[in-house]
Every structure is written in C-alpha cells, then in structure tokens.
mmCIF file of C-alpha atoms in Angstrom:
data_model
loop_
_atom_site.group_PDB
_atom_site.id
_atom_site.type_symbol
_atom_site.label_atom_id
_atom_site.label_comp_id
_atom_site.label_asym_id
_atom_site.label_seq_id
_atom_site.Cartn_x
_atom_site.Cartn_y
_atom_site.Cartn_z
ATOM 1 C CA MET B 159 -19.050 15.438 8.120
ATOM 2 C CA ASN B 160 -15.351 16.186 7.741
ATOM 3 C CA LYS B 161 -13.454 15.852 4.478
ATOM 4 C CA LEU B 162 -11.882 12.499 5.370
ATOM 5 C CA GLU B 163 -15.325 11.032 6.087
ATOM 6 C CA THR B 164 -16.550 12.398 2.751
ATOM 7 C CA ILE B 165 -13.666 10.619 0.979
ATOM 8 C CA LYS B 166 -14.421 7.389 2.826
ATOM 9 C CA ASN B 167 -18.124 7.592 1.975
ATOM 10 C CA TYR B 168 -17.273 8.197 -1.677
ATOM 11 C CA ALA B 169 -15.145 5.032 -1.586
ATOM 12 C CA LEU B 170 -17.977 2.989 -0.080
ATOM 13 C CA GLU B 171 -20.603 4.346 -2.480
ATOM 14 C CA ASN B 172 -18.422 3.821 -5.564
ATOM 15 C CA ALA B 173 -16.854 0.475 -4.572
ATOM 16 C CA VAL B 174 -13.369 1.987 -4.425
ATOM 17 C CA PRO B 175 -11.042 -0.385 -2.564
ATOM 18 C CA ILE B 176 -9.454 1.443 0.372
ATOM 19 C CA ILE B 177 -7.514 0.052 3.307
ATOM 20 C CA GLN B 178 -9.643 -1.198 6.202
ATOM 21 C CA ASP B 179 -9.632 1.009 9.325
ATOM 22 C CA GLU B 180 -7.790 -1.624 11.360
ATOM 23 C CA GLY B 181 -5.205 -1.957 8.601
ATOM 24 C CA PHE B 182 -4.679 1.791 8.443
ATOM 25 C CA GLN B 183 -4.256 2.025 12.233
ATOM 26 C CA PHE B 184 -1.532 -0.607 11.962
ATOM 27 C CA LEU B 185 0.115 1.215 9.037
ATOM 28 C CA LYS B 186 0.043 4.490 10.971
ATOM 29 C CA GLU B 187 1.503 2.888 14.116
ATOM 30 C CA LYS B 188 4.373 1.320 12.178
ATOM 31 C CA PHE B 189 4.980 4.554 10.245
ATOM 32 C CA LEU B 190 5.343 6.424 13.549
ATOM 33 C CA ASP B 191 7.226 3.609 15.357
ATOM 34 C CA TYR B 192 9.909 3.616 12.659
ATOM 35 C CA HIS B 193 10.104 7.452 12.616
ATOM 36 C CA CYS B 194 9.227 7.624 8.930
ATOM 37 C CA HIS B 195 9.222 11.007 7.168
ATOM 38 C CA SER B 196 8.643 9.892 3.585
ATOM 39 C CA PHE B 197 5.995 7.605 2.111
ATOM 40 C CA LEU B 198 5.808 5.946 -1.301
ATOM 41 C CA GLU B 199 2.445 4.406 -2.120
ATOM 42 C CA ILE B 200 1.882 2.013 -5.022
ATOM 43 C CA GLY B 201 -1.836 2.366 -5.790
ATOM 44 C CA THR B 202 -3.352 5.746 -4.907
ATOM 45 C CA ALA B 203 -7.014 4.978 -5.660
ATOM 46 C CA ILE B 204 -8.690 8.184 -4.419
ATOM 47 C CA ALA B 205 -5.727 9.196 -2.177
ATOM 48 C CA HIS B 206 -7.448 8.140 1.065
ATOM 49 C CA THR B 207 -4.279 6.624 2.585
ATOM 50 C CA ALA B 208 -1.891 9.209 1.107
ATOM 51 C CA ILE B 209 -3.951 12.032 2.623
ATOM 52 C CA GLN B 210 -4.144 10.419 6.071
ATOM 53 C CA ILE B 211 -0.375 9.880 6.116
ATOM 54 C CA ALA B 212 0.274 13.482 4.976
ATOM 55 C CA LEU B 213 -2.002 14.781 7.738
ATOM 56 C CA LEU B 214 0.145 13.107 10.425
ATOM 57 C CA ASP B 215 2.744 15.877 10.077
ATOM 58 C CA GLU B 216 3.294 18.653 7.562
ATOM 59 C CA SER B 217 6.964 17.645 7.176
ATOM 60 C CA ILE B 218 6.023 14.221 5.719
ATOM 61 C CA ARG B 219 6.670 13.834 1.982
ATOM 62 C CA VAL B 220 4.233 11.567 0.133
ATOM 63 C CA VAL B 221 4.636 10.176 -3.388
ATOM 64 C CA THR B 222 1.787 8.047 -4.712
ATOM 65 C CA ILE B 223 1.273 6.250 -8.047
ATOM 66 C CA GLU B 224 -2.019 5.584 -9.849
ATOM 67 C CA ARG B 225 -2.838 4.518 -13.407
ATOM 68 C CA ASP B 226 -6.658 4.664 -13.496
ATOM 69 C CA PRO B 227 -7.745 8.043 -14.996
ATOM 70 C CA LYS B 228 -11.023 8.111 -13.036
ATOM 71 C CA MET B 229 -9.209 7.463 -9.753
ATOM 72 C CA ILE B 230 -6.550 10.061 -10.620
ATOM 73 C CA GLU B 231 -9.196 12.704 -11.208
ATOM 74 C CA GLN B 232 -10.872 12.007 -7.857
ATOM 75 C CA ALA B 233 -7.521 11.738 -6.025
ATOM 76 C CA LYS B 234 -6.430 15.155 -7.348
ATOM 77 C CA LYS B 235 -9.721 16.681 -6.207
ATOM 78 C CA ASN B 236 -9.368 15.153 -2.726
ATOM 79 C CA ILE B 237 -5.753 16.305 -2.375
ATOM 80 C CA GLN B 238 -6.699 19.847 -3.461
ATOM 81 C CA ASP B 239 -9.742 19.947 -1.165
ATOM 82 C CA LEU B 240 -7.405 19.373 1.778
ATOM 83 C CA GLY B 241 -4.730 21.758 0.479
ATOM 84 C CA LEU B 242 -2.065 19.038 0.373
ATOM 85 C CA GLU B 243 -0.704 19.640 -3.160
ATOM 86 C CA ASN B 244 2.692 20.689 -1.750
ATOM 87 C CA GLN B 245 2.976 17.563 0.362
ATOM 88 C CA ILE B 246 1.590 14.857 -1.923
ATOM 89 C CA THR B 247 3.047 14.145 -5.363
ATOM 90 C CA LEU B 248 0.720 12.087 -7.537
ATOM 91 C CA ILE B 249 2.496 10.211 -10.335
ATOM 92 C CA GLU B 250 0.145 9.205 -13.142
ATOM 93 C CA GLY B 251 0.867 5.920 -14.896
ATOM 94 C CA ASP B 252 1.553 2.225 -14.465
ATOM 95 C CA ALA B 253 3.753 1.707 -11.407
ATOM 96 C CA LEU B 254 5.892 -0.774 -13.332
ATOM 97 C CA GLU B 255 6.618 1.810 -16.051
ATOM 98 C CA VAL B 256 6.980 5.142 -14.215
ATOM 99 C CA GLU B 257 10.254 6.476 -12.829
ATOM 100 C CA VAL B 258 10.349 7.466 -9.178
ATOM 101 C CA GLN B 259 13.160 9.539 -7.692
ATOM 102 C CA GLY B 260 14.311 9.531 -4.100
ATOM 103 C CA VAL B 261 14.616 7.329 -1.054
ATOM 104 C CA PHE B 262 11.659 6.480 1.176
ATOM 105 C CA ASP B 263 11.305 5.491 4.825
ATOM 106 C CA CYS B 264 8.051 3.655 4.163
ATOM 107 C CA ILE B 265 6.817 1.975 0.979
ATOM 108 C CA PHE B 266 3.200 0.820 0.871
ATOM 109 C CA ILE B 267 2.171 -1.713 -1.793
ATOM 110 C CA ASP B 268 -1.580 -1.646 -2.375
ATOM 111 C CA ALA B 269 -2.097 -1.868 -6.152
ATOM 112 C CA ALA B 270 -2.636 -4.781 -8.581
ATOM 113 C CA LYS B 271 -2.185 -7.847 -6.385
ATOM 114 C CA ALA B 272 -1.003 -10.012 -9.272
ATOM 115 C CA GLN B 273 2.022 -7.674 -9.584
ATOM 116 C CA TYR B 274 3.074 -7.563 -5.921
ATOM 117 C CA THR B 275 6.369 -9.397 -6.456
ATOM 118 C CA ARG B 276 7.303 -7.141 -9.378
ATOM 119 C CA PHE B 277 6.400 -4.039 -7.362
ATOM 120 C CA PHE B 278 8.576 -5.223 -4.481
ATOM 121 C CA ASN B 279 11.533 -5.916 -6.773
ATOM 122 C CA LYS B 280 11.189 -2.562 -8.527
ATOM 123 C CA PHE B 281 10.714 -0.314 -5.499
ATOM 124 C CA SER B 282 12.664 -2.001 -2.672
ATOM 125 C CA PRO B 283 15.941 -0.410 -3.913
ATOM 126 C CA LEU B 284 14.343 2.984 -3.053
ATOM 127 C CA LEU B 285 13.920 1.969 0.597
ATOM 128 C CA ALA B 286 15.943 3.836 3.224
ATOM 129 C CA GLN B 287 18.356 1.639 5.194
ATOM 130 C CA ASP B 288 16.067 1.462 8.244
ATOM 131 C CA GLY B 289 12.850 1.746 6.250
ATOM 132 C CA ILE B 290 9.853 -0.573 6.034
ATOM 133 C CA ILE B 291 7.775 -2.017 3.193
ATOM 134 C CA LEU B 292 4.153 -2.807 3.997
ATOM 135 C CA THR B 293 1.868 -4.822 1.709
ATOM 136 C CA ASP B 294 -1.920 -4.863 2.140
ATOM 137 C CA ASN B 295 -4.495 -7.583 1.271
ATOM 138 C CA MET B 296 -2.245 -10.508 2.158
ATOM 139 C CA ASN B 297 -5.307 -12.490 3.342
ATOM 140 C CA PHE B 298 -7.529 -11.313 0.495
ATOM 141 C CA HIS B 299 -10.833 -11.692 2.399
ATOM 142 C CA GLY B 300 -9.715 -15.020 3.890
ATOM 143 C CA LEU B 301 -9.297 -16.653 0.476
ATOM 144 C CA VAL B 302 -5.514 -17.049 0.712
ATOM 145 C CA GLU B 303 -6.039 -19.346 3.698
ATOM 146 C CA HIS B 304 -9.207 -20.914 2.227
ATOM 147 C CA PRO B 305 -9.047 -20.863 -1.594
ATOM 148 C CA GLU B 306 -11.839 -23.447 -1.702
ATOM 149 C CA ARG B 307 -14.308 -20.677 -0.752
ATOM 150 C CA THR B 308 -14.354 -19.372 -4.317
ATOM 151 C CA ASN B 309 -15.107 -21.032 -7.624
ATOM 152 C CA ASN B 310 -14.202 -17.966 -9.661
ATOM 153 C CA ARG B 311 -11.232 -18.831 -11.860
ATOM 154 C CA ASN B 312 -9.836 -15.269 -11.905
ATOM 155 C CA THR B 313 -10.098 -15.021 -8.127
ATOM 156 C CA LYS B 314 -8.379 -18.399 -7.701
ATOM 157 C CA SER B 315 -5.567 -17.243 -9.976
ATOM 158 C CA LEU B 316 -5.188 -14.030 -7.964
ATOM 159 C CA VAL B 317 -5.132 -15.948 -4.692
ATOM 160 C CA ARG B 318 -2.356 -18.191 -6.092
ATOM 161 C CA LYS B 319 -0.337 -15.074 -6.965
ATOM 162 C CA ILE B 320 -0.751 -13.635 -3.473
ATOM 163 C CA ARG B 321 0.378 -16.975 -2.013
ATOM 164 C CA ALA B 322 3.378 -16.945 -4.342
ATOM 165 C CA TYR B 323 4.196 -13.413 -3.128
ATOM 166 C CA HIS B 324 3.896 -14.637 0.473
ATOM 167 C CA ASP B 325 6.421 -17.381 -0.342
ATOM 168 C CA PHE B 326 8.657 -14.879 -2.149
ATOM 169 C CA LEU B 327 8.713 -12.667 0.958
ATOM 170 C CA THR B 328 9.502 -15.530 3.339
ATOM 171 C CA GLU B 329 12.431 -16.590 1.167
ATOM 172 C CA LEU B 330 14.064 -13.141 0.962
ATOM 173 C CA GLU B 331 17.551 -13.340 2.416
ATOM 174 C CA ASP B 332 18.202 -9.647 3.035
ATOM 175 C CA PHE B 333 14.800 -8.783 4.510
ATOM 176 C CA GLN B 334 13.121 -9.796 7.730
ATOM 177 C CA VAL B 335 9.402 -10.274 7.069
ATOM 178 C CA GLU B 336 6.498 -10.550 9.482
ATOM 179 C CA PHE B 337 2.841 -11.203 8.646
ATOM 180 C CA TYR B 338 0.067 -9.597 10.657
ATOM 181 C CA ASN B 339 -3.552 -10.658 10.742
ATOM 182 C CA VAL B 340 -4.910 -7.104 10.869
ATOM 183 C CA GLY B 341 -7.347 -5.580 8.408
ATOM 184 C CA ASP B 342 -7.140 -7.739 5.291
ATOM 185 C CA GLY B 343 -3.701 -9.052 6.263
ATOM 186 C CA ILE B 344 -0.487 -7.017 6.148
ATOM 187 C CA ALA B 345 3.117 -8.030 5.513
ATOM 188 C CA LEU B 346 5.916 -5.909 6.961
ATOM 189 C CA ALA B 347 9.409 -6.233 5.498
ATOM 190 C CA ARG B 348 12.547 -4.511 6.735
ATOM 191 C CA ARG B 349 16.170 -4.949 5.827
ATOM 192 C CA LYS B 350 18.257 -7.170 8.034
ATOM 193 C CA LYS B 351 20.878 -5.136 9.853
ATOM 194 C CA ASN B 352 23.801 -6.853 8.159
ATOM 195 C CA ALA B 353 22.262 -6.733 4.663
#
C-alpha cells in the first residue's frame, strides 16, 4: 500500500471528511486546465488534498489552513512522511482569524460549511487575476436539493447556509460561477474578464 492509500484508509477508519475521488479528479483537472502553480486550501483535515496537489509538480506552492489540533498533528505527520515540508505550508488556526500572505492561482474552500460565504469574502482578494475558487460539498449528500430527507435541526440549518452560499455565488457581479454535479457537488468561480 502506498502512502496516499494509507492516508485515505486513515480517513475512512477515523471518519475524517476528505474530498470524494470524483471531486478530486475534477479539482485536479481544473487546476491543470487553468495552469495553476499555487494552491490555498481552507480546511486541511489530514492534508490528503494538499499532498495530492503538491505531488502534481514540485514547483507547486501549497498553503493550507486547519484549526483542529488532532487533524494538524496527523497532517504534519503525513506531509513529513512524503517529504513535502518545503512545498506545503500548514497554517494552524481558525481560517477567519489567521493572516495569509501571497496571491494564489487556485483557492479551495473545504472547511466549516456554515462559514463558506465568510471564507469566500476573506480569501477571494488573494486570488490571481485568472485564478479559480472551488468550493466542495455544495450538494451536501443530496440534502441541499432535498432538505426534507433529514429531520436533524443542525443539519437543516447547515443545509440552509449552503443554499444561502449558493445564492450568494450566483449573485456575485464580478465572478462567473458554475456548479458541477461531481463528487459531493462543486462550485467553480472565476473573475469576469472585465472585473
């Protein structure tokens, strides 16, 4: 078993939310299609996505943010195991409170879903002119389309927030946004040429 499979198995065994394979394939394709060389990830978890992006090319710079101490510990171990400490910068703390320097070709939002709109507003100014912002879990296991499938009040509240983020994205004037039904649903936003 290679190291990536070990990381994936750890995620499955410990109920760590990682991007679905189909979703990652889409993310990778868009990252390459748009000739991205830098990647900012909001929500490291155990660094599964950050590592896979870094492994695409040794010139790619990855910055990833995580606040959960247990996840941080495992992410650091995974990054070290693959010898990617020089390529991946792990910022420890709440994404809404930390300072991030630089400009990024690709920003990936995959942290607390209730904060998606705030994440977008905070980090979109760091996007390169021709860059892309991808957001995962836009379908949230089909519940965004069918909220009646859950009776859990917290889940219903979360689904409402994802729907509100969907509406927020569609109303953006300076970004062109497309929604893709891959993985758990992905939104892709890029600046309009005249913006």
